[in-house]
Coordinates of C-alpha atoms and ligand atoms in Angstrom, one line a residue:
X137 CA -10.7 20.9 7.8
X138 CA -7.4 20.4 9.4
X139 CA -6.7 16.7 10.3
X140 CA -7.2 13.4 8.5
X141 CA -10.2 12.2 10.4
X142 CA -12.1 15.3 9.2
X143 CA -10.5 15.3 5.8
X144 CA -11.4 11.7 4.9
X145 CA -15.1 12.1 5.3
X146 CA -15.3 14.8 2.6
X147 CA -12.3 14.1 0.4
X148 CA -13.2 14.2 -3.2
X149 CA -16.8 15.1 -2.7
X150 CA -18.4 17.6 -5.2
X151 CA -19.8 20.9 -3.8
X152 CA -23.2 20.2 -2.2
X153 CA -26.0 20.7 -4.7
X154 CA -29.7 20.6 -3.9
X155 CA -31.3 17.2 -4.4
X156 CA -28.0 15.5 -5.4
X157 CA -26.3 12.8 -3.3
X158 CA -23.2 13.7 -1.4
X159 CA -21.2 11.1 -3.2
X160 CA -22.6 10.6 -6.7
X161 CA -23.1 6.9 -7.7
X162 CA -20.9 5.0 -10.1
X163 CA -21.1 6.2 -13.8
X164 CA -21.2 3.2 -16.1
X165 CA -20.3 4.4 -19.5
X166 CA -18.1 3.0 -22.3
X167 CA -18.6 6.2 -24.2
X168 CA -20.0 9.7 -23.6
X169 CA -22.1 11.9 -25.8
X170 CA -19.5 13.8 -27.9
X171 CA -20.8 16.1 -30.6
X172 CA -18.2 17.8 -32.8
X173 CA -14.5 17.9 -31.8
X174 CA -13.1 15.2 -29.6
X175 CA -12.5 17.4 -26.6
X176 CA -13.8 17.7 -23.0
X177 CA -13.2 15.7 -19.9
X178 CA -15.1 12.6 -20.8
X179 CA -15.0 11.1 -24.2
X180 CA -14.3 7.3 -24.1
X181 CA -14.4 5.0 -21.0
X182 CA -10.8 3.9 -21.2
X183 CA -9.5 7.5 -21.0
X184 CA -11.5 9.0 -18.1
X185 CA -14.6 8.5 -16.0
X186 CA -16.4 10.9 -13.6
X187 CA -16.3 8.2 -10.8
X188 CA -12.6 7.8 -11.2
X189 CA -12.2 11.6 -11.1
X190 CA -13.8 11.9 -7.7
X191 CA -11.8 9.1 -6.3
X192 CA -8.6 10.5 -7.7
X193 CA -9.4 13.9 -6.3
X194 CA -10.0 12.2 -2.9
X195 CA -6.8 10.2 -2.8
X196 CA -4.8 13.3 -4.0
X197 CA -6.2 15.3 -1.0
X198 CA -5.0 12.6 1.4
X199 CA -1.6 12.0 -0.2
X200 CA -0.9 15.8 -0.5
X201 CA -3.3 17.9 1.6
X202 CA -1.2 21.1 1.4
X203 CA -0.3 21.1 -2.3
X204 CA -2.2 20.1 -5.4
X205 CA -1.4 16.6 -6.6
X206 CA -2.4 14.5 -9.6
X207 CA -3.7 11.0 -8.9
X208 CA -4.3 8.2 -11.5
X209 CA -6.3 5.3 -10.4
X210 CA -5.7 1.8 -11.7
X211 CA -7.3 -1.7 -11.8
X212 CA -4.8 -3.0 -9.1
X213 CA -1.7 -2.0 -7.2
X214 CA 0.4 -3.9 -9.7
X215 CA -1.1 -2.0 -12.6
X216 CA -0.1 1.3 -10.8
X217 CA 3.4 0.0 -10.0
X218 CA 3.9 -1.1 -13.6
X219 CA 2.6 2.2 -14.9
X220 CA 5.2 4.2 -13.0
X221 CA 8.1 1.9 -13.8
X222 CA 7.3 1.3 -17.5
X223 CA 6.2 4.9 -18.2
X224 CA 9.4 6.3 -16.8
X225 CA 12.1 3.8 -17.7
X226 CA 13.8 3.3 -21.1
X227 CA 16.3 0.8 -22.4
X228 CA 19.7 1.7 -20.9
X229 CA 18.3 3.3 -17.8
X230 CA 19.1 1.9 -14.3
X231 CA 16.5 1.4 -11.6
X232 CA 16.9 0.4 -8.0
X233 CA 14.3 -1.9 -6.4
X234 CA 14.2 -3.2 -2.8
X235 CA 15.3 -6.9 -2.6
X236 CA 12.8 -7.4 0.2
X237 CA 9.7 -5.8 -1.3
X238 CA 6.4 -7.0 -2.7
X239 CA 6.6 -10.6 -3.9
X240 CA 6.0 -9.7 -7.6
X241 CA 9.0 -7.3 -7.8
X242 CA 11.3 -10.1 -9.1
X243 CA 8.9 -10.7 -12.0
X244 CA 8.9 -7.0 -12.6
X245 CA 12.6 -7.1 -12.5
X246 CA 13.0 -9.8 -15.2
X247 CA 10.5 -8.0 -17.4
X248 CA 12.4 -4.7 -17.1
X249 CA 15.7 -6.5 -17.8
X250 CA 14.2 -8.0 -20.9
X251 CA 13.6 -4.5 -22.1
X252 CA 17.2 -3.5 -21.5
X253 CA 16.7 -1.7 -18.2
X254 CA 19.5 -2.3 -15.6
X255 CA 18.0 -3.4 -12.3
X256 CA 19.9 -3.1 -9.0
X257 CA 18.5 -4.2 -5.7
X258 CA 19.4 -3.6 -2.1
X259 CA 17.6 -4.2 1.3
X260 CA 15.2 -1.7 2.8
X261 CA 16.9 -1.6 6.2
X262 CA 19.8 0.8 7.0
X263 CA 18.9 2.8 3.8
X264 CA 21.1 0.3 1.9
X265 CA 19.7 1.5 -1.4
X266 CA 21.9 4.6 -0.9
X267 CA 24.9 2.6 -1.9
X268 CA 23.7 1.7 -5.4
X269 CA 22.2 5.0 -6.5
X270 CA 25.0 6.3 -8.8
X271 CA 23.7 6.8 -12.4
X272 CA 20.2 5.5 -11.6
X273 CA 17.1 7.0 -13.3
X274 CA 14.6 5.8 -10.7
X275 CA 14.7 4.7 -7.1
X276 CA 11.8 2.5 -5.9
X277 CA 11.2 2.4 -2.1
X278 CA 8.9 0.2 -0.1
X279 CA 8.5 1.3 3.5
X280 CA 7.4 -0.3 5.7
X281 CA 8.4 -3.3 3.6
X282 CA 6.0 -6.2 3.0
X283 CA 6.3 -8.7 4.7
X284 CA 9.5 -8.0 6.7
X285 CA 8.4 -4.5 8.0
X286 CA 11.7 -2.9 7.6
X287 CA 11.7 0.9 7.4
X288 CA 14.0 3.3 5.4
X289 CA 14.4 7.0 5.6
X290 CA 12.4 8.4 2.7
X291 CA 13.7 12.0 3.0
X292 CA 17.3 10.9 3.2
X293 CA 17.0 8.5 0.2
X294 CA 15.0 11.1 -1.8
X295 CA 17.5 13.8 -1.3
X296 CA 20.4 11.5 -2.3
X297 CA 18.5 10.3 -5.4
X298 CA 17.5 13.8 -6.5
X299 CA 21.1 15.0 -6.1
X300 CA 22.0 12.3 -8.7
X301 CA 19.1 13.2 -11.0
X302 CA 17.0 10.1 -10.1
X303 CA 13.2 10.1 -9.6
X304 CA 11.9 8.6 -6.4
X305 CA 8.7 6.4 -6.0
X306 CA 7.4 5.1 -2.7
X307 CA 5.1 2.1 -2.4
X308 CA 2.8 3.5 0.3
X309 CA 0.5 0.5 0.5
X310 CA 1.1 -0.6 4.1
X311 CA 1.1 2.8 5.7
X312 CA -1.7 4.4 3.6
X313 CA -1.6 8.2 3.2
X314 CA -2.9 8.5 6.7
X315 CA 0.2 6.7 8.0
X316 CA 2.8 8.6 6.0
X317 CA 2.9 11.1 3.2
X318 CA 5.8 10.3 0.8
X319 CA 5.3 13.4 -1.3
X320 CA 5.8 15.6 1.7
X321 CA 9.0 13.6 2.4
X322 CA 10.4 14.4 -1.0
X323 CA 9.2 11.5 -3.2
X324 CA 8.1 12.2 -6.8
X325 CA 5.5 9.4 -6.7
X326 CA 3.4 7.8 -4.0
X327 CA 2.1 4.6 -5.4
X328 CA -0.1 2.0 -3.6
X329 CA -2.4 -0.9 -3.8
X330 CA -5.8 0.3 -2.8
X331 CA -6.7 -3.4 -2.4
X332 CA -5.4 -3.4 1.2
X333 CA -5.9 -1.0 4.0
X334 CA -7.0 2.0 1.9
X335 CA -10.3 0.4 1.0
X336 CA -10.1 -2.1 3.9
X337 CA -13.0 -4.5 3.2
X338 CA -11.2 -7.2 1.2
X339 CA -13.7 -7.0 -1.6
X340 CA -12.1 -4.9 -4.4
X341 CA -8.8 -4.6 -6.2
X342 CA -7.5 -1.1 -7.0
X343 CA -4.3 0.9 -7.3
X344 CA -3.1 4.4 -7.7
X345 CA -0.2 6.7 -8.3
X346 CA 0.0 10.3 -7.0
X347 CA 2.5 12.9 -8.0
X348 CA 2.7 16.8 -7.8
X349 CA 4.3 16.9 -11.3
X350 CA 1.8 17.3 -14.1
X351 CA 4.2 15.8 -16.7
X352 CA 4.9 12.7 -14.7
X353 CA 1.1 12.3 -14.1
X354 CA 0.5 12.6 -17.9
X355 CA 3.1 9.8 -18.6
X356 CA 1.3 7.5 -16.1
X357 CA -2.1 8.4 -17.5
X358 CA -1.0 7.7 -21.0
X359 CA 0.4 4.3 -19.9
X360 CA -3.0 3.5 -18.3
X361 CA -4.8 4.3 -21.5
X362 CA -2.3 2.4 -23.6
X363 CA -2.4 -0.8 -21.7
X364 CA -6.0 -0.4 -20.6
X365 CA -5.3 -1.1 -16.9
X366 CA -8.4 0.9 -15.8
X367 CA -10.4 0.5 -12.6
X368 CA -14.1 -0.4 -12.9
X369 CA -16.5 2.4 -12.0
X370 CA -18.1 0.2 -9.3
X371 CA -14.7 -0.5 -7.7
X372 CA -13.9 3.2 -7.8
X373 CA -17.1 4.1 -6.2
X374 CA -16.8 1.5 -3.5
X375 CA -13.2 2.7 -2.8
X376 CA -14.3 6.3 -2.4
X377 CA -17.2 5.2 -0.1
X378 CA -14.7 3.3 2.0
X379 CA -12.3 6.3 2.4
X380 CA -14.8 7.9 4.9
X381 CA -13.9 5.3 7.5
X382 CA -10.1 5.2 6.7
X383 CA -9.1 7.2 9.8
X384 CA -11.2 5.1 12.1
X385 CA -9.9 1.9 10.6
X386 CA -6.2 2.9 10.6
X387 CA -6.4 4.1 14.2
X388 CA -8.2 0.9 15.4
X389 CA -6.1 -1.5 13.4
X390 CA -2.8 0.2 14.4
X391 CA -3.7 0.1 18.0
X392 CA -4.8 -3.5 17.8
X393 CA -1.6 -4.5 16.0
X394 CA 0.5 -2.8 18.6
X395 CA -1.4 -4.5 21.4
X396 CA -1.0 -7.9 19.7
X397 CA 2.7 -7.3 19.1
X398 CA 3.1 -6.5 22.8
X399 CA 1.3 -9.7 23.8
X400 CA 3.4 -11.8 21.3
X401 CA 6.6 -10.3 22.7
X402 CA 6.1 -12.4 25.9
X403 CA 5.8 -15.7 24.0
X404 CA 9.0 -17.8 24.1
X405 CA 8.2 -19.8 20.9
X406 CA 8.1 -16.6 18.8
X407 CA 11.2 -15.2 17.0
X408 CA 11.7 -12.3 14.7
X409 CA 8.7 -10.3 16.0
X410 CA 8.3 -7.1 14.0
X411 CA 5.9 -4.2 14.1
X412 CA 7.1 -0.6 13.5
X413 CA 5.0 0.7 16.5
X414 CA 6.7 -1.6 19.0
X415 CA 9.2 0.5 20.9
X416 CA 11.7 -2.4 20.9
X417 CA 11.5 -2.8 17.1
X418 CA 14.7 -2.0 15.1
X419 CA 12.6 0.3 12.8
X420 CA 10.7 2.1 15.6
X421 CA 12.9 5.2 15.9
X422 CA 12.8 5.9 12.1
X423 CA 9.1 5.0 11.9
X424 CA 8.3 7.5 14.6
X425 CA 10.2 10.2 12.7
X426 CA 8.5 9.8 9.4
X427 CA 5.1 8.1 10.1
X428 CA 2.1 9.7 11.8
X429 CA 1.8 8.9 15.6
X430 CA -0.1 5.8 16.4
X431 CA -0.5 4.9 12.7
X432 CA 2.1 2.2 12.1
X433 CA -0.2 -0.1 10.2
X434 CA -2.1 -3.3 10.8
X435 CA 0.6 -5.8 10.1
X436 CA 2.6 -7.8 12.6
X437 CA 5.1 -10.4 11.5
X438 CA 6.8 -13.1 13.4
X439 CA 8.1 -16.7 13.1
X440 CA 7.0 -19.9 14.8
X441 CA 9.6 -22.7 15.0
X442 CA 8.7 -24.6 11.8
X443 CA 6.0 -25.1 9.1
X444 CA 3.9 -27.6 11.1
X445 CA 3.9 -25.4 14.2
X446 CA 2.8 -22.4 12.1
X447 CA 0.1 -24.4 10.4
X448 CA -1.3 -25.7 13.7
X449 CA -1.4 -22.2 15.0
X450 CA -3.3 -20.9 11.9
X451 CA -5.8 -23.8 12.1
X452 CA -6.5 -23.2 15.8
X453 CA -7.5 -19.5 15.3
X454 CA -11.2 -18.8 15.3
X455 CA -11.4 -15.0 14.8
X456 CA -8.8 -14.8 12.1
X457 CA -9.2 -15.9 8.5
X458 CA -6.3 -17.8 7.0
X459 CA -5.9 -15.7 3.8
X460 CA -3.4 -13.6 2.0
X461 CA -3.5 -9.8 1.7
X462 CA -3.8 -7.4 4.7
X463 CA -5.3 -4.2 5.9
X464 CA -8.9 -5.5 6.0
X465 CA -11.5 -5.1 8.7
X466 CA -11.4 -8.8 9.5
X467 CA -8.1 -10.1 10.8
X468 CA -6.2 -12.4 8.5
X469 CA -3.0 -14.4 8.8
X470 CA -0.9 -16.6 6.6
X471 CA 2.3 -18.6 6.5
X472 CA 4.1 -16.5 4.0
X473 CA 6.6 -19.2 2.8
X474 CA 3.7 -21.1 1.1
X475 CA 4.0 -18.7 -1.8
X476 CA 7.7 -19.2 -2.3
X477 CA 8.3 -15.6 -3.3
X478 CA 9.6 -14.0 0.0
X479 CA 12.9 -14.7 1.7
X480 CA 11.3 -15.8 5.0
X481 CA 11.6 -18.9 7.2
X482 CA 9.0 -21.7 6.9
X483 CA 7.3 -20.7 10.1
X484 CA 7.0 -17.0 9.2
X485 CA 3.5 -15.6 9.8
X486 CA 2.2 -12.3 8.4
X487 CA -0.6 -11.3 10.6
X488 CA -3.0 -8.4 9.7
X489 CA -5.1 -7.1 12.6
X490 CA -8.7 -6.1 11.7
X491 CA -11.1 -3.9 13.6
X492 CA -12.1 -6.5 16.2
X493 CA -11.9 -5.7 19.9
X494 CA -8.2 -6.2 20.6
X495 CA -8.9 -8.1 23.8
X496 CA -10.9 -10.8 21.9
X497 CA -8.4 -11.1 19.2
X498 CA -5.4 -11.4 21.5
X499 CA -7.2 -14.0 23.6
X500 CA -7.9 -16.0 20.4
X501 CA -4.2 -15.7 19.3
X502 CA -2.9 -16.8 22.7
X503 CA -5.3 -19.7 22.8
X504 CA -4.2 -20.8 19.3
X505 CA -0.5 -20.5 20.3
X506 CA -1.1 -22.7 23.3
X507 CA -2.9 -25.2 21.1
X508 CA -0.1 -25.2 18.5
X509 CA 2.4 -26.0 21.2
X510 CA 0.8 -29.3 22.0
X511 CA 1.5 -31.6 19.2
Ligands
PLP219 C1 -0.6 -6.1 -2.5 C2 0.6 -5.2 -2.7 C3 0.9 -4.8 -4.0 C4 0.1 -5.2 -5.2 O1 -1.2 -4.7 -5.2 P1 -2.5 -5.5 -5.9 O2 -3.6 -4.6 -5.7 O3 -2.6 -6.8 -5.3 O4 -2.1 -5.6 -7.3 C5 2.0 -3.9 -4.2 N1 2.7 -3.5 -3.1 C6 2.5 -4.0 -1.9 C7 3.4 -3.5 -0.8 C8 1.4 -4.8 -1.6 O5 1.2 -5.2 -0.4

């Protein structure tokens, strides 16, 4: 097994055994038979579960195919993010967050500050986080960033952070482990929401943190047990089942996103068009250097002139659901400013390309743009 398309269909599967399924079904158990001393892999359902173990093995194989890694699955991406930050940071520590990352990071920031952690922020673009590294305990990177799609140099930032004794975590949600491998680029943690492209069907919430360091993994696992942010066995099993198609989905969605971005580039009413796969994109050169070829993700972002124009566009789409989140098999789009959390213009659209035939999708988008122009 050498490449991802081959790896994903078998990742995390147990050795074939006669009369057993290839992927065992979900194990629903609050507790396990436990005679005598409280040892062994499975004791109580908040600590470990065989369905999580297989999923964690699978994700670890994708995030770190060449070296063993430890993966801890969570109830959501936020549960995984909180686990890494709150298990590693203590009062008096300094942490660096992106100022253009996931919309809940400001809420995380105020929580950290209330516990006496110093929080510094800097933009993702131009590796600006480099300028505020001195004395930090942890650097949090999000690349490509959501929703602005800026890219930073993971290797460069990780080397600089490690030289100052800081740990490095990368939010790998948008790229998925098939788009980029932060651990290979020097990060200590690759953390992601499995709710998005990883599972790709828009029907479960999930998160995970992967690391090659056993002690760091133990800290994150103890945090999960302490706060109880555990994934359900059903969600874990569905996620594992969905991994088999990850390479197909990433390939199709990335190609569709690039085709859509190219079509949008010709539209005069659009400004601020971003997609890391677009050769004219400011992040393209760096994206090509650290991401896998042709796997720049499903997301295209752009702005229409104002709120009303954007809403007319969204309402005129027939093949695209107006919904938040991204990375699913069905295309979705939304006017991001409606949430109030991102620094984006009123007409800003985050568009996630699904697995539809790109020609159909692009025709629908062009027709909706035409309709939105006529007021
Ligand atoms: C969605 C998202 C999260 C949060 O994940 P949930 O599963 O919704 O908790 C974190 N980071 C990024 C980049 C995301 O897009």
